[in-house]
Coordinates of C-alpha atoms and ligand atoms in Angstrom, one line a residue:
M841 CA 16.6 -9.8 -23.2
H842 CA 14.3 -12.8 -23.6
Q843 CA 17.1 -15.1 -24.8
P844 CA 16.3 -18.0 -22.4
H845 CA 12.8 -18.4 -23.9
A846 CA 14.1 -18.2 -27.5
E847 CA 16.7 -20.8 -26.6
R848 CA 14.0 -23.1 -25.1
R849 CA 11.9 -22.7 -28.3
R850 CA 14.9 -23.7 -30.3
R851 CA 15.5 -26.8 -28.1
L852 CA 11.9 -27.8 -28.4
M853 CA 12.0 -27.4 -32.2
A854 CA 15.1 -29.7 -32.3
D855 CA 13.0 -32.3 -30.5
I856 CA 10.0 -32.1 -32.8
G857 CA 12.1 -32.3 -36.0
D858 CA 9.9 -31.2 -39.0
G859 CA 6.7 -31.3 -36.9
V860 CA 4.6 -28.4 -35.7
A861 CA 3.9 -27.6 -32.1
L862 CA 0.9 -25.7 -30.7
L863 CA 0.5 -24.4 -27.2
A864 CA -2.2 -22.2 -25.7
T865 CA -1.9 -20.3 -22.5
A866 CA -4.3 -21.0 -19.6
P867 CA -8.0 -20.0 -19.8
E868 CA -9.2 -17.1 -17.6
A869 CA -11.3 -18.3 -14.6
V870 CA -14.4 -16.6 -13.3
R871 CA -14.4 -16.2 -9.5
N872 CA -17.9 -14.8 -9.1
A873 CA -20.3 -12.7 -11.3
D874 CA -17.9 -10.5 -13.3
N875 CA -14.9 -11.0 -11.1
H876 CA -12.0 -13.1 -12.3
Y877 CA -9.3 -14.9 -10.4
P878 CA -5.9 -13.2 -11.0
F879 CA -4.8 -14.6 -14.3
R880 CA -1.9 -17.0 -14.3
A881 CA -0.4 -18.1 -17.6
D882 CA 0.0 -21.8 -18.4
S883 CA 3.4 -22.9 -17.1
H884 CA 4.6 -24.6 -20.3
F885 CA 3.5 -21.6 -22.3
L886 CA 5.3 -19.2 -19.9
Y887 CA 8.4 -21.4 -20.1
L888 CA 8.5 -21.0 -23.9
T889 CA 7.4 -17.4 -24.2
G890 CA 7.7 -15.3 -21.0
F891 CA 4.4 -13.8 -22.3
S892 CA 1.9 -13.6 -19.4
E893 CA -1.2 -12.0 -21.1
P894 CA -4.3 -14.1 -21.3
E895 CA -5.6 -15.4 -24.7
A896 CA -2.5 -16.3 -26.5
V897 CA -1.3 -19.3 -28.6
L898 CA 2.2 -20.2 -29.7
L899 CA 2.9 -22.0 -33.0
L900 CA 6.4 -23.5 -33.5
D901 CA 7.0 -24.8 -37.0
G902 CA 9.9 -27.2 -37.0
R903 CA 10.1 -27.1 -40.8
S904 CA 11.0 -23.4 -41.0
G905 CA 12.3 -23.0 -37.4
K906 CA 9.8 -20.1 -37.1
S907 CA 7.9 -19.2 -33.9
T908 CA 4.6 -17.3 -34.2
L909 CA 2.7 -15.8 -31.3
F910 CA -1.1 -15.2 -31.7
C911 CA -2.2 -12.6 -29.1
R912 CA -4.8 -10.0 -28.4
D913 CA -4.8 -6.8 -30.5
K914 CA -4.1 -3.4 -29.1
N915 CA -7.4 -1.8 -28.0
P916 CA -7.0 1.8 -26.8
D917 CA -10.6 1.9 -25.5
L918 CA -10.4 -1.3 -23.5
E919 CA -6.9 -0.5 -22.3
I920 CA -8.4 2.6 -20.6
W921 CA -10.4 0.1 -18.4
E922 CA -8.2 -2.9 -18.2
G923 CA -4.7 -1.6 -18.7
F924 CA -1.8 -2.2 -21.2
R925 CA -1.7 -5.1 -23.6
Y926 CA 1.1 -5.6 -26.0
G927 CA -0.6 -6.3 -29.3
P928 CA 1.3 -8.3 -31.9
A929 CA 3.7 -5.6 -33.1
A930 CA 5.1 -4.8 -29.6
A931 CA 5.0 -8.5 -28.6
V932 CA 7.3 -9.5 -31.4
E933 CA 9.9 -6.9 -30.4
A934 CA 9.7 -7.5 -26.7
F935 CA 9.6 -11.3 -26.7
G936 CA 11.7 -12.2 -29.7
F937 CA 9.3 -14.2 -31.7
D938 CA 9.8 -14.5 -35.5
E939 CA 6.3 -13.1 -35.9
A940 CA 3.2 -12.3 -34.0
R941 CA -0.3 -12.0 -35.3
S942 CA -3.8 -11.1 -34.0
L943 CA -5.6 -13.8 -32.2
S944 CA -8.5 -13.2 -34.7
E945 CA -6.3 -14.7 -37.5
L946 CA -5.9 -18.0 -35.7
D947 CA -8.8 -19.9 -37.3
E948 CA -7.7 -18.7 -40.7
R949 CA -4.0 -19.4 -40.3
L950 CA -3.9 -22.6 -38.4
P951 CA -5.2 -25.0 -41.1
E952 CA -2.6 -23.5 -43.5
A953 CA 0.1 -24.1 -40.9
L954 CA -0.9 -27.7 -40.3
S955 CA -1.2 -28.6 -44.0
G956 CA 1.7 -30.7 -45.1
C957 CA 3.2 -31.2 -41.6
H958 CA 3.8 -34.9 -40.7
Q959 CA 3.4 -34.6 -37.0
L960 CA 1.5 -32.3 -34.8
W961 CA 2.4 -31.8 -31.2
W962 CA 0.1 -30.2 -28.7
P963 CA -0.7 -30.8 -25.0
L964 CA -3.0 -33.7 -25.9
G965 CA -6.0 -34.1 -23.7
R966 CA -5.1 -31.4 -21.1
D967 CA -7.7 -28.8 -22.1
A968 CA -10.9 -29.9 -23.7
A969 CA -11.7 -26.6 -25.2
F970 CA -8.3 -26.3 -26.9
D971 CA -8.5 -30.0 -28.0
R972 CA -11.7 -29.1 -29.8
R973 CA -10.1 -26.2 -31.6
V974 CA -7.2 -28.3 -32.7
H975 CA -9.7 -31.0 -34.0
G976 CA -11.5 -28.2 -35.9
W977 CA -8.3 -27.0 -37.6
L978 CA -7.4 -30.6 -38.5
D979 CA -10.8 -31.2 -39.9
Q980 CA -10.4 -28.2 -42.2
V981 CA -7.1 -29.6 -43.6
R982 CA -8.7 -33.0 -44.1
Q983 CA -11.6 -31.4 -46.0
R984 CA -9.1 -29.9 -48.4
F985 CA -7.4 -33.3 -48.7
R986 CA -8.7 -33.8 -52.2
S987 CA -7.3 -30.6 -53.4
G988 CA -3.9 -31.9 -52.4
E989 CA -3.5 -30.7 -48.9
Q990 CA -1.9 -33.2 -46.6
P991 CA -3.1 -33.4 -43.0
P992 CA -0.7 -34.6 -40.3
A993 CA -0.9 -38.3 -39.7
R994 CA 1.0 -38.5 -36.4
F995 CA 0.3 -36.7 -33.1
G996 CA 2.5 -36.2 -30.0
D997 CA 2.0 -34.8 -26.5
V998 CA 4.2 -31.7 -26.4
A999 CA 3.6 -31.5 -22.7
A1000 CA 5.6 -34.7 -22.2
L1001 CA 8.6 -33.2 -24.0
L1002 CA 8.3 -30.0 -22.0
D1003 CA 7.9 -31.8 -18.7
E1004 CA 11.3 -33.4 -19.3
M1005 CA 13.0 -30.2 -20.5
R1006 CA 11.8 -28.4 -17.4
V1007 CA 13.4 -30.9 -15.0
I1008 CA 16.8 -29.2 -15.4
K1009 CA 16.7 -25.5 -14.6
D1010 CA 18.7 -23.1 -16.8
A1011 CA 20.6 -20.2 -15.3
S1012 CA 17.8 -17.7 -15.5
E1013 CA 15.4 -20.1 -13.8
V1014 CA 17.9 -20.8 -11.0
A1015 CA 18.1 -17.0 -10.4
L1016 CA 14.3 -16.7 -10.3
L1017 CA 14.0 -19.7 -8.0
R1018 CA 16.6 -18.3 -5.6
E1019 CA 14.7 -15.0 -5.5
A1020 CA 11.5 -16.9 -4.8
G1021 CA 13.3 -18.7 -2.0
R1022 CA 14.8 -15.5 -0.6
I1023 CA 11.5 -13.7 -0.5
S1024 CA 9.6 -16.7 0.9
A1025 CA 12.3 -17.0 3.7
E1026 CA 11.8 -13.3 4.5
G1027 CA 8.0 -14.0 4.9
H1028 CA 8.8 -16.8 7.4
I1029 CA 11.1 -14.6 9.4
Q1030 CA 8.5 -11.8 9.6
A1031 CA 5.9 -14.3 10.7
M1032 CA 8.2 -15.8 13.4
R1033 CA 8.9 -12.3 14.7
A1034 CA 5.2 -11.5 14.9
A1035 CA 4.0 -14.8 16.5
R1036 CA 2.7 -14.5 20.1
P1037 CA 0.1 -16.2 22.2
G1038 CA -3.4 -14.6 21.8
G1039 CA -2.9 -13.7 18.2
F1040 CA -4.6 -15.4 15.3
E1041 CA -3.2 -17.7 12.6
Y1042 CA -4.5 -15.3 9.9
Q1043 CA -2.5 -12.5 11.4
L1044 CA 0.6 -14.4 10.6
E1045 CA -0.8 -15.2 7.1
A1046 CA -1.0 -11.5 6.7
E1047 CA 2.7 -11.1 7.8
L1048 CA 3.7 -13.6 5.1
L1049 CA 1.7 -11.8 2.5
H1050 CA 3.0 -8.5 3.5
A1051 CA 6.6 -9.6 3.1
F1052 CA 5.9 -11.2 -0.3
V1053 CA 4.0 -8.3 -1.8
R1054 CA 6.4 -5.7 -0.4
N1055 CA 9.1 -7.5 -2.4
G1056 CA 7.0 -7.5 -5.6
A1057 CA 5.8 -11.1 -5.4
R1058 CA 2.1 -10.5 -5.8
Q1059 CA 1.0 -14.1 -5.9
L1060 CA 1.4 -17.1 -3.7
A1061 CA 2.9 -20.3 -5.0
Y1062 CA 0.0 -22.1 -3.1
E1063 CA -2.4 -21.3 -0.3
S1064 CA -0.5 -20.6 2.9
I1065 CA -0.8 -23.1 5.8
V1066 CA -0.7 -21.4 9.2
A1067 CA -1.5 -24.2 11.6
S1068 CA -1.2 -24.0 15.4
G1069 CA -1.5 -26.8 17.9
A1070 CA -3.6 -29.7 16.7
N1071 CA -4.1 -28.0 13.3
A1072 CA -0.6 -28.8 12.4
C1073 CA -1.6 -32.5 12.2
T1074 CA -3.9 -31.7 9.3
L1075 CA -1.5 -31.7 6.3
H1076 CA -3.4 -29.3 4.1
Y1077 CA -5.0 -27.1 6.8
S1078 CA -6.0 -23.8 5.3
A1079 CA -8.7 -22.4 7.6
N1080 CA -6.0 -20.3 9.3
N1081 CA -8.5 -18.9 11.8
A1082 CA -7.6 -20.3 15.2
R1083 CA -6.2 -18.3 18.2
L1084 CA -2.5 -19.0 19.0
A1085 CA -2.2 -20.6 22.4
D1086 CA 0.7 -20.3 24.8
G1087 CA 2.6 -23.6 24.9
E1088 CA 1.6 -24.8 21.4
M1089 CA 3.7 -25.3 18.3
L1090 CA 2.9 -23.5 15.1
L1091 CA 3.6 -24.9 11.6
I1092 CA 3.8 -22.5 8.7
D1093 CA 4.0 -23.8 5.1
A1094 CA 4.1 -20.9 2.7
G1095 CA 5.9 -19.6 -0.4
C1096 CA 5.6 -16.8 -2.9
E1097 CA 5.6 -17.0 -6.6
W1098 CA 8.3 -14.8 -8.1
Q1099 CA 8.0 -14.1 -11.9
G1100 CA 6.2 -17.4 -12.3
Y1101 CA 8.6 -19.5 -10.0
A1102 CA 7.6 -21.0 -6.7
G1103 CA 9.1 -20.9 -3.3
D1104 CA 8.0 -23.6 -0.8
I1105 CA 9.2 -23.4 2.8
T1106 CA 7.9 -24.9 6.0
R1107 CA 9.0 -23.9 9.5
S1108 CA 7.7 -25.1 12.8
F1109 CA 8.2 -23.2 16.0
P1110 CA 6.7 -22.6 19.4
V1111 CA 4.0 -19.8 19.6
N1112 CA 5.7 -18.4 22.7
G1113 CA 9.2 -18.5 21.2
K1114 CA 10.6 -21.2 23.6
F1115 CA 10.6 -25.0 22.8
S1116 CA 9.3 -27.2 25.6
A1117 CA 11.4 -30.4 26.3
A1118 CA 8.8 -32.5 24.4
Q1119 CA 8.6 -30.1 21.5
R1120 CA 12.4 -29.9 21.2
D1121 CA 12.7 -33.7 21.3
V1122 CA 10.3 -34.1 18.3
Y1123 CA 11.8 -31.1 16.5
E1124 CA 15.4 -32.4 16.7
I1125 CA 14.3 -35.7 15.2
V1126 CA 12.7 -34.0 12.2
L1127 CA 15.6 -31.7 11.8
A1128 CA 18.1 -34.5 11.9
A1129 CA 16.0 -36.4 9.3
Q1130 CA 15.9 -33.3 7.1
L1131 CA 19.7 -32.8 7.3
A1132 CA 20.3 -36.5 6.5
A1133 CA 18.0 -36.2 3.4
I1134 CA 19.8 -33.0 2.3
A1135 CA 23.1 -34.7 2.7
A1136 CA 21.9 -37.4 0.3
V1137 CA 21.1 -35.0 -2.5
R1138 CA 24.0 -35.1 -5.0
P1139 CA 24.4 -35.8 -8.7
G1140 CA 24.1 -39.5 -9.4
A1141 CA 22.1 -40.3 -6.3
G1142 CA 18.7 -41.9 -6.9
W1143 CA 15.5 -39.9 -6.3
N1144 CA 14.6 -42.2 -3.5
E1145 CA 17.9 -41.8 -1.5
P1146 CA 17.1 -38.6 0.4
G1147 CA 13.7 -40.0 1.4
D1148 CA 15.2 -43.3 2.5
A1149 CA 17.7 -41.4 4.7
A1150 CA 15.0 -39.3 6.2
L1151 CA 12.8 -42.3 6.9
K1152 CA 15.5 -44.1 8.8
A1153 CA 16.1 -41.1 11.0
L1154 CA 12.4 -40.6 11.6
A1155 CA 11.8 -44.3 12.3
Q1156 CA 14.6 -44.3 14.9
G1157 CA 13.1 -41.1 16.4
M1158 CA 9.7 -42.7 16.6
L1159 CA 11.2 -45.6 18.6
D1160 CA 13.2 -43.3 20.8
L1161 CA 10.0 -41.2 21.6
G1162 CA 8.1 -44.4 22.4
L1163 CA 5.6 -43.8 19.6
L1164 CA 6.4 -47.2 18.1
T1165 CA 8.1 -50.4 19.3
G1166 CA 10.4 -52.8 17.4
S1167 CA 13.3 -52.1 15.1
V1168 CA 13.9 -49.4 12.5
D1169 CA 13.8 -51.9 9.7
G1170 CA 10.7 -53.5 11.2
V1171 CA 8.6 -50.3 11.4
I1172 CA 9.7 -49.4 7.9
E1173 CA 8.9 -52.8 6.5
S1174 CA 5.5 -52.9 8.2
G1175 CA 4.7 -49.3 7.3
G1176 CA 3.9 -48.7 11.0
Y1177 CA 5.7 -45.3 10.7
R1178 CA 2.8 -44.0 8.5
Q1179 CA 0.7 -43.3 11.6
F1180 CA 3.1 -40.3 12.2
Y1181 CA 4.7 -39.6 8.8
M1182 CA 2.3 -40.1 5.9
H1183 CA 3.8 -38.1 3.0
G1184 CA 6.8 -38.3 0.7
I1185 CA 10.1 -36.5 1.2
G1186 CA 9.4 -33.8 -1.4
H1187 CA 8.8 -32.9 -5.0
M1188 CA 10.5 -31.0 -7.8
I1189 CA 9.9 -27.3 -7.8
G1190 CA 9.9 -24.7 -10.6
L1191 CA 7.2 -22.9 -12.5
D1192 CA 4.8 -25.2 -10.6
V1193 CA 5.2 -25.7 -6.9
H1194 CA 4.7 -29.5 -7.5
D1195 CA 6.7 -29.3 -10.6
V1196 CA 6.7 -31.5 -13.7
G1197 CA 9.1 -34.4 -14.2
Q1198 CA 8.6 -38.1 -13.5
R1199 CA 10.3 -39.6 -10.5
K1200 CA 11.0 -42.8 -12.3
V1201 CA 12.6 -43.1 -15.8
D1202 CA 12.2 -46.4 -17.6
G1203 CA 11.1 -48.0 -14.3
Q1204 CA 14.2 -46.8 -12.4
W1205 CA 14.4 -44.0 -9.9
R1206 CA 15.5 -40.8 -11.6
R1207 CA 19.1 -39.8 -10.8
Y1208 CA 19.8 -36.3 -9.5
Q1209 CA 21.6 -34.1 -12.0
P1210 CA 23.0 -30.6 -11.6
G1211 CA 20.3 -28.0 -12.2
M1212 CA 17.4 -30.0 -10.7
C1213 CA 15.5 -28.3 -7.9
A1214 CA 13.4 -30.1 -5.3
T1215 CA 12.0 -29.7 -1.8
I1216 CA 13.1 -31.7 1.2
E1217 CA 10.3 -31.8 3.7
P1218 CA 10.1 -34.6 6.3
G1219 CA 7.7 -34.2 9.2
L1220 CA 6.1 -35.9 12.3
Y1221 CA 2.5 -35.5 13.1
I1222 CA 1.4 -36.9 16.4
R1223 CA -2.4 -37.1 16.9
P1224 CA -3.8 -38.2 20.2
A1225 CA -4.2 -42.0 20.3
A1226 CA -4.0 -44.9 22.7
G1227 CA -0.4 -45.8 23.4
V1228 CA 0.9 -42.4 22.3
P1229 CA 2.7 -40.5 25.2
E1230 CA 0.3 -37.7 26.2
A1231 CA 3.2 -35.1 26.3
L1232 CA 3.5 -35.5 22.5
W1233 CA -0.1 -35.1 21.6
N1234 CA -0.9 -32.6 18.9
I1235 CA 2.7 -31.8 18.1
G1236 CA 2.9 -31.5 14.3
I1237 CA 6.3 -30.6 12.8
R1238 CA 7.5 -30.3 9.3
I1239 CA 10.7 -28.6 8.1
E1240 CA 10.9 -27.9 4.4
D1241 CA 13.6 -26.3 2.3
D1242 CA 14.2 -26.0 -1.4
V1243 CA 17.5 -27.2 -2.9
L1244 CA 19.4 -26.9 -6.2
V1245 CA 21.5 -29.9 -7.2
T1246 CA 25.1 -28.7 -7.8
H1247 CA 28.1 -30.5 -9.2
N1248 CA 29.1 -32.0 -5.9
G1249 CA 26.0 -31.9 -3.7
C1250 CA 23.2 -29.3 -3.3
E1251 CA 22.6 -25.7 -2.4
V1252 CA 19.8 -25.0 0.1
Y1253 CA 18.6 -21.7 -1.3
T1254 CA 15.9 -21.2 1.3
A1255 CA 18.4 -21.4 4.2
A1256 CA 17.8 -17.8 5.3
A1257 CA 14.8 -18.9 7.3
P1258 CA 16.2 -20.1 10.6
K1259 CA 15.6 -23.7 11.5
T1260 CA 17.9 -24.7 14.5
V1261 CA 16.3 -24.5 17.9
D1262 CA 18.8 -21.9 19.0
D1263 CA 18.4 -19.8 15.9
I1264 CA 14.6 -19.8 16.1
E1265 CA 14.6 -19.0 19.8
A1266 CA 17.1 -16.2 19.2
L1267 CA 15.1 -14.7 16.4
M1268 CA 11.9 -14.9 18.4
R1269 CA 13.6 -13.2 21.4
G1270 CA 14.2 -10.3 19.0
E1271 CA 17.9 -10.9 18.5
Ligands
LIG2610 N1 3.0 -26.6 0.3 C1 2.9 -27.8 -0.5 C2 4.0 -28.7 -0.3 O1 4.8 -28.5 0.6 O2 4.2 -29.6 -1.1
MN2611 MN1 5.3 -26.7 1.4
MN2612 MN1 6.5 -28.9 -0.7

């Protein structure tokens, strides 16, 4: 049942040779008084285990090939209050570890596990509290040095190995990402249907949430952005409390998390369901830029190519709209376009919405490979300014989809959320 996780553990152990790797899940976070934020496991930990309880540590021993989970014990009294916990015996069965032990044995067993291993891998410097615990276990091995115990002499950052592994999604991850995309698109459709002048941004935030949770996606991949009118020109707007005005555009950037995997979709549409001429002009430019970028996503293409294609289309559009003067190459060269388009084309997506993986490898742009997933999200944000045609003031438009690189191009797996002018208007008319 949990074969993909066991397979990932095997692959990581192949990378660490006869070393030992240690990973802890995320700490719990207090929200206020005795309330906690909903617990979210560490993404690397989740990738290797599928185990989403708090307070857990994974030990992988490359010498024996054995995986050990340390987790909370069963506790019938506490479980009456807080609900089910696996406990080591059930966790071993359900998640396919070689063994599982009580978390209370960690301090006793770890020095033993580290003794005689040449290289220790852990997410170095990512969590000060866990770093201190690792130092403590290492100290214990060193203290026993004279009685023949050998402490590891080399250290590696296991997070860097995992970052690279996670760039190419395996089949089970692709299935989860597609589902995150499907549910996220359903949220956008529900919000489009519910939008009307006089309503509030947060009412559409509620529509998104309703669609997500109804589908079993209880967490957001990130805070929803529901930005009408001028708010759409604030890139990370999250107040979501303005009234929707007739004649304004609305930008919604929202995605759910499905079994740990993120969806990330942006749609922009008129509050009243009908694009004005100016809104349509800007919209068609952003859409053409997005389609040009998507067409550039294929195996072997450099990470920069979709962004370059989108930027050319956007720059031409800025000239056509009278936002800038000069030539396409000129406004790209000078960076003049940044007044209206100030972010990148997108990011990898997976267990984290802004997923791991370097964009450059050995100083060169990473090449797309089948199994990579990324967002494509160009935009234009036109704030009032001298020289900017007034008809375009406060139009902020972004169109964002999530794509999976295939053998000959890419699959846009968030395409269910409509994005042509005709399709959006038809949906908003109730068709
Ligand atoms: N919603 C965050 C992003 O689009 O990157
Ligand atoms: Mn987004
Ligand atoms: Mn994004």
